[in-house]
Amino acid sequence: MKWWREWRRRRILRDSHIDPALWRDVLSLPLFAGLDAGEMERLREITLLFLHGKAFSPVKGAVASERDKLVVAAQACLLALNLDRAVYDNWREIVFYPDEFI
């Protein structure tokens, strides 16, 4: 099934996109300042895959804009940038709360 996963990954990357201006805005956050061009491209690819495979669910009146979703996805993917691609495969949903979660 490795060929299937790779075919699916290539198809998602081919058919999905991130608005370039929004991506530049997210990458301007200090958290991403140390990335080189290759790392930024890998981050963009795994962020696209992450966004494709996860549901984003705002609760208790929270609102999740496209930028919010992209920032959360990019931060999660930064943590996994040099790990196995499957690190978040078992995650299905990202829950947005309107305030900090305790």
Short mmCIF file of N, CA, C and O in Angstrom, two decimals:
data_model
loop_
_atom_site.label_atom_id
_atom_site.label_comp_id
_atom_site.label_asym_id
_atom_site.label_seq_id
_atom_site.Cartn_x
_atom_site.Cartn_y
_atom_site.Cartn_z
N MET A 1 0.80 -1.20 0.00
CA MET A 1 0.00 0.00 0.00
C MET A 1 0.85 1.27 0.00
O MET A 1 0.31 2.36 -0.05
N LYS A 2 2.15 1.11 0.04
CA LYS A 2 3.01 2.29 0.02
C LYS A 2 2.80 3.08 -1.27
O LYS A 2 2.75 4.32 -1.24
N TRP A 3 2.66 2.40 -2.39
CA TRP A 3 2.45 3.09 -3.66
C TRP A 3 1.16 3.90 -3.62
O TRP A 3 1.09 4.99 -4.18
N TRP A 4 0.12 3.36 -2.96
CA TRP A 4 -1.17 4.06 -2.86
C TRP A 4 -1.02 5.35 -2.05
O TRP A 4 -1.51 6.41 -2.45
N ARG A 5 -0.34 5.28 -0.92
CA ARG A 5 -0.12 6.46 -0.08
C ARG A 5 0.67 7.52 -0.84
O ARG A 5 0.35 8.71 -0.78
N GLU A 6 1.68 7.09 -1.58
CA GLU A 6 2.49 8.04 -2.34
C GLU A 6 1.68 8.66 -3.48
O GLU A 6 1.77 9.86 -3.74
N TRP A 7 0.88 7.88 -4.18
CA TRP A 7 0.03 8.39 -5.24
C TRP A 7 -0.96 9.40 -4.68
O TRP A 7 -1.15 10.48 -5.25
N ARG A 8 -1.56 9.06 -3.55
CA ARG A 8 -2.53 9.96 -2.91
C ARG A 8 -1.85 11.26 -2.47
O ARG A 8 -2.39 12.35 -2.67
N ARG A 9 -0.67 11.16 -1.90
CA ARG A 9 0.08 12.34 -1.46
C ARG A 9 0.36 13.26 -2.65
O ARG A 9 0.12 14.46 -2.59
N ARG A 10 0.84 12.70 -3.74
CA ARG A 10 1.13 13.50 -4.94
C ARG A 10 -0.13 14.15 -5.50
O ARG A 10 -0.11 15.30 -5.93
N ARG A 11 -1.23 13.42 -5.49
CA ARG A 11 -2.50 13.95 -6.00
C ARG A 11 -2.98 15.11 -5.14
O ARG A 11 -3.40 16.15 -5.66
N ILE A 12 -2.91 14.96 -3.83
CA ILE A 12 -3.32 16.05 -2.92
C ILE A 12 -2.45 17.28 -3.16
O ILE A 12 -2.95 18.40 -3.26
N LEU A 13 -1.14 17.09 -3.24
CA LEU A 13 -0.24 18.22 -3.46
C LEU A 13 -0.48 18.88 -4.81
O LEU A 13 -0.37 20.11 -4.94
N ARG A 14 -0.82 18.10 -5.80
CA ARG A 14 -1.09 18.65 -7.13
C ARG A 14 -2.39 19.46 -7.16
O ARG A 14 -2.48 20.51 -7.78
N ASP A 15 -3.40 18.96 -6.45
CA ASP A 15 -4.74 19.55 -6.54
C ASP A 15 -5.06 20.58 -5.46
O ASP A 15 -6.09 21.24 -5.53
N SER A 16 -4.22 20.71 -4.46
CA SER A 16 -4.47 21.63 -3.35
C SER A 16 -3.53 22.82 -3.44
O SER A 16 -2.48 22.74 -4.07
N HIS A 17 -3.91 23.89 -2.81
CA HIS A 17 -3.02 25.04 -2.78
C HIS A 17 -3.27 25.87 -1.52
O HIS A 17 -4.31 25.76 -0.89
N ILE A 18 -2.29 26.67 -1.21
CA ILE A 18 -2.40 27.66 -0.14
C ILE A 18 -2.22 29.01 -0.81
O ILE A 18 -1.30 29.19 -1.62
N ASP A 19 -3.08 29.95 -0.50
CA ASP A 19 -2.95 31.29 -1.05
C ASP A 19 -1.54 31.82 -0.75
O ASP A 19 -1.12 31.84 0.41
N PRO A 20 -0.79 32.19 -1.77
CA PRO A 20 0.61 32.62 -1.56
C PRO A 20 0.76 33.78 -0.58
O PRO A 20 1.68 33.79 0.23
N ALA A 21 -0.14 34.75 -0.64
CA ALA A 21 -0.05 35.90 0.28
C ALA A 21 -0.30 35.45 1.72
O ALA A 21 0.40 35.90 2.65
N LEU A 22 -1.25 34.56 1.91
CA LEU A 22 -1.54 34.05 3.25
C LEU A 22 -0.37 33.23 3.77
O LEU A 22 0.01 33.33 4.94
N TRP A 23 0.23 32.42 2.91
CA TRP A 23 1.38 31.60 3.30
C TRP A 23 2.57 32.49 3.70
O TRP A 23 3.22 32.25 4.70
N ARG A 24 2.82 33.54 2.92
CA ARG A 24 3.89 34.48 3.28
C ARG A 24 3.61 35.13 4.63
O ARG A 24 4.51 35.32 5.44
N ASP A 25 2.34 35.48 4.88
CA ASP A 25 1.96 36.08 6.15
C ASP A 25 2.25 35.13 7.31
O ASP A 25 2.82 35.52 8.33
N VAL A 26 1.89 33.87 7.14
CA VAL A 26 2.15 32.87 8.20
C VAL A 26 3.65 32.69 8.39
O VAL A 26 4.14 32.66 9.52
N LEU A 27 4.39 32.59 7.31
CA LEU A 27 5.84 32.39 7.43
C LEU A 27 6.56 33.60 8.01
O LEU A 27 7.71 33.48 8.45
N SER A 28 5.90 34.75 8.03
CA SER A 28 6.52 35.94 8.62
C SER A 28 6.49 35.90 10.15
O SER A 28 7.15 36.72 10.80
N LEU A 29 5.77 34.96 10.72
CA LEU A 29 5.76 34.82 12.18
C LEU A 29 7.16 34.42 12.66
O LEU A 29 7.83 33.63 12.00
N PRO A 30 7.61 34.95 13.79
CA PRO A 30 8.98 34.67 14.27
C PRO A 30 9.29 33.18 14.40
O PRO A 30 10.44 32.78 14.23
N LEU A 31 8.30 32.38 14.67
CA LEU A 31 8.49 30.94 14.85
C LEU A 31 9.14 30.28 13.63
O LEU A 31 9.88 29.31 13.75
N PHE A 32 8.90 30.84 12.45
CA PHE A 32 9.38 30.24 11.21
C PHE A 32 10.63 30.91 10.66
O PHE A 32 11.11 30.56 9.58
N ALA A 33 11.19 31.86 11.40
CA ALA A 33 12.29 32.69 10.90
C ALA A 33 13.55 31.89 10.57
O ALA A 33 14.30 32.27 9.68
N GLY A 34 13.82 30.81 11.25
CA GLY A 34 15.07 30.08 11.04
C GLY A 34 15.04 29.05 9.93
O GLY A 34 16.04 28.37 9.69
N LEU A 35 13.93 28.95 9.21
CA LEU A 35 13.82 27.94 8.16
C LEU A 35 14.52 28.38 6.88
O LEU A 35 14.42 29.54 6.48
N ASP A 36 15.20 27.45 6.24
CA ASP A 36 15.77 27.77 4.93
C ASP A 36 14.73 27.46 3.85
O ASP A 36 13.63 26.98 4.15
N ALA A 37 15.04 27.74 2.60
CA ALA A 37 14.08 27.60 1.50
C ALA A 37 13.58 26.16 1.37
O ALA A 37 12.39 25.93 1.14
N GLY A 38 14.47 25.19 1.51
CA GLY A 38 14.06 23.78 1.41
C GLY A 38 13.11 23.38 2.53
O GLY A 38 12.13 22.66 2.30
N GLU A 39 13.41 23.84 3.72
CA GLU A 39 12.53 23.53 4.86
C GLU A 39 11.17 24.20 4.70
O GLU A 39 10.14 23.61 5.03
N MET A 40 11.17 25.43 4.18
CA MET A 40 9.89 26.11 3.95
C MET A 40 9.03 25.37 2.93
O MET A 40 7.82 25.27 3.10
N GLU A 41 9.66 24.85 1.90
CA GLU A 41 8.90 24.09 0.89
C GLU A 41 8.38 22.79 1.48
O GLU A 41 7.23 22.41 1.25
N ARG A 42 9.20 22.07 2.24
CA ARG A 42 8.73 20.85 2.90
C ARG A 42 7.61 21.16 3.87
O ARG A 42 6.63 20.42 3.95
N LEU A 43 7.75 22.27 4.61
CA LEU A 43 6.70 22.67 5.55
C LEU A 43 5.39 22.96 4.80
O LEU A 43 4.32 22.54 5.23
N ARG A 44 5.48 23.63 3.67
CA ARG A 44 4.28 23.93 2.88
C ARG A 44 3.61 22.63 2.43
O ARG A 44 2.39 22.48 2.54
N GLU A 45 4.39 21.67 1.97
CA GLU A 45 3.82 20.40 1.51
C GLU A 45 3.14 19.64 2.64
O GLU A 45 2.01 19.18 2.49
N ILE A 46 3.82 19.50 3.77
CA ILE A 46 3.19 18.72 4.85
C ILE A 46 2.04 19.49 5.48
O ILE A 46 1.09 18.88 5.97
N THR A 47 2.07 20.82 5.40
CA THR A 47 0.94 21.61 5.89
C THR A 47 -0.27 21.39 4.99
O THR A 47 -1.40 21.23 5.48
N LEU A 48 -0.06 21.35 3.67
CA LEU A 48 -1.16 21.05 2.74
C LEU A 48 -1.77 19.69 3.04
O LEU A 48 -2.99 19.54 3.09
N LEU A 49 -0.92 18.70 3.25
CA LEU A 49 -1.41 17.35 3.56
C LEU A 49 -2.17 17.34 4.89
O LEU A 49 -3.21 16.69 5.02
N PHE A 50 -1.64 18.06 5.87
CA PHE A 50 -2.28 18.15 7.18
C PHE A 50 -3.67 18.78 7.04
O PHE A 50 -4.66 18.25 7.55
N LEU A 51 -3.74 19.90 6.34
CA LEU A 51 -5.02 20.59 6.16
C LEU A 51 -6.03 19.72 5.41
O LEU A 51 -7.23 19.74 5.72
N HIS A 52 -5.54 18.95 4.47
CA HIS A 52 -6.43 18.09 3.68
C HIS A 52 -7.04 16.98 4.54
O HIS A 52 -8.19 16.59 4.33
N GLY A 53 -6.29 16.49 5.50
CA GLY A 53 -6.73 15.32 6.25
C GLY A 53 -7.35 15.57 7.60
O GLY A 53 -7.68 14.62 8.31
N LYS A 54 -7.53 16.82 7.99
CA LYS A 54 -8.04 17.12 9.32
C LYS A 54 -9.29 17.99 9.23
O LYS A 54 -9.41 18.86 8.38
N ALA A 55 -10.21 17.76 10.16
CA ALA A 55 -11.39 18.62 10.30
C ALA A 55 -11.07 19.66 11.37
O ALA A 55 -10.46 19.33 12.40
N PHE A 56 -11.46 20.88 11.13
CA PHE A 56 -11.27 21.96 12.10
C PHE A 56 -12.64 22.31 12.66
O PHE A 56 -13.55 22.68 11.92
N SER A 57 -12.77 22.17 13.98
CA SER A 57 -14.07 22.34 14.63
C SER A 57 -14.02 23.42 15.70
O SER A 57 -13.50 23.19 16.80
N PRO A 58 -14.57 24.61 15.41
CA PRO A 58 -14.67 25.63 16.44
C PRO A 58 -15.81 25.27 17.40
O PRO A 58 -16.86 24.80 16.96
N VAL A 59 -15.60 25.47 18.68
CA VAL A 59 -16.63 25.17 19.68
C VAL A 59 -16.82 26.37 20.60
O VAL A 59 -15.95 27.25 20.69
N LYS A 60 -17.94 26.40 21.29
CA LYS A 60 -18.26 27.42 22.29
C LYS A 60 -18.09 28.84 21.76
O LYS A 60 -17.54 29.71 22.42
N GLY A 61 -18.53 29.05 20.53
CA GLY A 61 -18.49 30.38 19.96
C GLY A 61 -17.17 30.77 19.31
O GLY A 61 -17.04 31.89 18.81
N ALA A 62 -16.21 29.90 19.28
CA ALA A 62 -14.93 30.21 18.63
C ALA A 62 -15.13 30.34 17.13
O ALA A 62 -16.06 29.76 16.56
N VAL A 63 -14.27 31.09 16.51
CA VAL A 63 -14.27 31.24 15.06
C VAL A 63 -12.87 30.89 14.57
O VAL A 63 -11.88 31.34 15.13
N ALA A 64 -12.81 30.07 13.54
CA ALA A 64 -11.52 29.66 12.98
C ALA A 64 -11.45 30.15 11.54
O ALA A 64 -12.06 29.57 10.65
N SER A 65 -10.71 31.23 11.32
CA SER A 65 -10.53 31.75 9.96
C SER A 65 -9.57 30.85 9.20
O SER A 65 -8.89 29.99 9.78
N GLU A 66 -9.47 31.07 7.90
CA GLU A 66 -8.51 30.31 7.09
C GLU A 66 -7.09 30.55 7.59
O GLU A 66 -6.28 29.63 7.63
N ARG A 67 -6.80 31.77 8.00
CA ARG A 67 -5.47 32.09 8.54
C ARG A 67 -5.23 31.32 9.84
O ARG A 67 -4.16 30.76 10.05
N ASP A 68 -6.24 31.29 10.71
CA ASP A 68 -6.11 30.54 11.98
C ASP A 68 -5.80 29.07 11.71
O ASP A 68 -4.91 28.49 12.33
N LYS A 69 -6.54 28.49 10.79
CA LYS A 69 -6.32 27.08 10.46
C LYS A 69 -4.91 26.87 9.91
O LYS A 69 -4.23 25.91 10.28
N LEU A 70 -4.48 27.78 9.06
CA LEU A 70 -3.15 27.65 8.45
C LEU A 70 -2.05 27.83 9.50
O LEU A 70 -1.07 27.08 9.49
N VAL A 71 -2.22 28.76 10.42
CA VAL A 71 -1.22 28.96 11.48
C VAL A 71 -1.13 27.73 12.35
O VAL A 71 -0.03 27.25 12.66
N VAL A 72 -2.25 27.17 12.76
CA VAL A 72 -2.25 25.98 13.60
C VAL A 72 -1.61 24.81 12.86
O VAL A 72 -0.77 24.08 13.40
N ALA A 73 -2.01 24.61 11.60
CA ALA A 73 -1.46 23.50 10.82
C ALA A 73 0.05 23.66 10.63
O ALA A 73 0.81 22.70 10.77
N ALA A 74 0.50 24.87 10.29
CA ALA A 74 1.93 25.10 10.07
C ALA A 74 2.72 24.88 11.36
O ALA A 74 3.82 24.31 11.32
N GLN A 75 2.18 25.30 12.49
CA GLN A 75 2.88 25.08 13.76
C GLN A 75 2.97 23.59 14.08
O GLN A 75 4.02 23.11 14.51
N ALA A 76 1.88 22.87 13.86
CA ALA A 76 1.89 21.42 14.12
C ALA A 76 2.89 20.74 13.19
O ALA A 76 3.65 19.86 13.61
N CYS A 77 2.92 21.16 11.95
CA CYS A 77 3.82 20.53 10.97
C CYS A 77 5.27 20.93 11.20
O CYS A 77 6.17 20.15 10.89
N LEU A 78 5.51 22.11 11.74
CA LEU A 78 6.88 22.49 12.08
C LEU A 78 7.47 21.51 13.09
O LEU A 78 8.62 21.11 12.98
N LEU A 79 6.65 21.11 14.05
CA LEU A 79 7.12 20.14 15.05
C LEU A 79 7.48 18.81 14.43
O LEU A 79 8.33 18.09 14.95
N ALA A 80 6.84 18.47 13.33
CA ALA A 80 7.04 17.18 12.68
C ALA A 80 7.85 17.29 11.40
O ALA A 80 7.91 16.33 10.62
N LEU A 81 8.49 18.43 11.16
CA LEU A 81 9.16 18.68 9.89
C LEU A 81 10.18 17.60 9.54
O LEU A 81 10.30 17.21 8.39
N ASN A 82 10.90 17.11 10.51
CA ASN A 82 11.93 16.10 10.25
C ASN A 82 11.57 14.73 10.80
O ASN A 82 12.45 13.90 11.03
N LEU A 83 10.28 14.51 11.00
CA LEU A 83 9.80 13.22 11.49
C LEU A 83 9.10 12.47 10.36
O LEU A 83 8.91 13.00 9.27
N ASP A 84 8.68 11.26 10.65
CA ASP A 84 7.93 10.46 9.70
C ASP A 84 6.65 11.20 9.31
O ASP A 84 5.99 11.80 10.15
N ARG A 85 6.29 11.15 8.04
CA ARG A 85 5.09 11.82 7.55
C ARG A 85 3.82 11.37 8.28
O ARG A 85 2.84 12.08 8.33
N ALA A 86 3.84 10.17 8.79
CA ALA A 86 2.64 9.59 9.39
C ALA A 86 2.41 10.02 10.84
O ALA A 86 1.47 9.55 11.46
N VAL A 87 3.21 10.93 11.35
CA VAL A 87 3.14 11.28 12.76
C VAL A 87 1.74 11.75 13.19
O VAL A 87 1.32 11.48 14.30
N TYR A 88 1.01 12.43 12.32
CA TYR A 88 -0.32 12.94 12.67
C TYR A 88 -1.45 12.15 11.99
O TYR A 88 -2.59 12.59 11.99
N ASP A 89 -1.15 11.00 11.43
CA ASP A 89 -2.17 10.24 10.71
C ASP A 89 -3.38 9.87 11.57
O ASP A 89 -4.49 9.80 11.07
N ASN A 90 -3.17 9.63 12.84
CA ASN A 90 -4.29 9.23 13.70
C ASN A 90 -5.10 10.41 14.22
O ASN A 90 -6.12 10.22 14.85
N TRP A 91 -4.64 11.61 13.96
CA TRP A 91 -5.40 12.81 14.33
C TRP A 91 -6.45 13.04 13.25
O TRP A 91 -6.15 13.05 12.07
N ARG A 92 -7.67 13.26 13.65
CA ARG A 92 -8.74 13.49 12.69
C ARG A 92 -9.33 14.89 12.80
O ARG A 92 -9.89 15.40 11.84
N GLU A 93 -9.20 15.51 13.97
CA GLU A 93 -9.90 16.76 14.21
C GLU A 93 -9.06 17.70 15.06
O GLU A 93 -8.38 17.28 15.99
N ILE A 94 -9.13 19.00 14.72
CA ILE A 94 -8.51 20.04 15.51
C ILE A 94 -9.65 20.87 16.08
O ILE A 94 -10.47 21.40 15.33
N VAL A 95 -9.72 20.98 17.39
CA VAL A 95 -10.80 21.69 18.06
C VAL A 95 -10.31 23.07 18.47
O VAL A 95 -9.29 23.20 19.14
N PHE A 96 -11.05 24.10 18.03
CA PHE A 96 -10.73 25.49 18.37
C PHE A 96 -11.62 25.93 19.52
O PHE A 96 -12.85 25.89 19.41
N TYR A 97 -11.01 26.36 20.60
CA TYR A 97 -11.74 26.94 21.72
C TYR A 97 -11.59 28.46 21.67
O TYR A 97 -10.56 28.96 21.20
N PRO A 98 -12.56 29.21 22.18
CA PRO A 98 -12.51 30.66 22.11
C PRO A 98 -11.47 31.28 23.04
O PRO A 98 -11.12 32.44 22.91
N ASP A 99 -10.95 30.50 23.97
CA ASP A 99 -9.99 31.00 24.93
C ASP A 99 -9.05 29.85 25.27
O ASP A 99 -9.17 28.76 24.71
N GLU A 100 -8.15 30.07 26.20
CA GLU A 100 -7.23 28.99 26.56
C GLU A 100 -8.01 27.80 27.11
O GLU A 100 -9.10 27.93 27.67
N PHE A 101 -7.42 26.64 26.94
CA PHE A 101 -8.05 25.38 27.36
C PHE A 101 -7.35 24.87 28.60
O PHE A 101 -6.13 24.76 28.63
N ILE A 102 -8.12 24.62 29.63
CA ILE A 102 -7.55 24.10 30.88
C ILE A 102 -8.17 22.75 31.18
O ILE A 102 -9.34 22.57 31.12
#
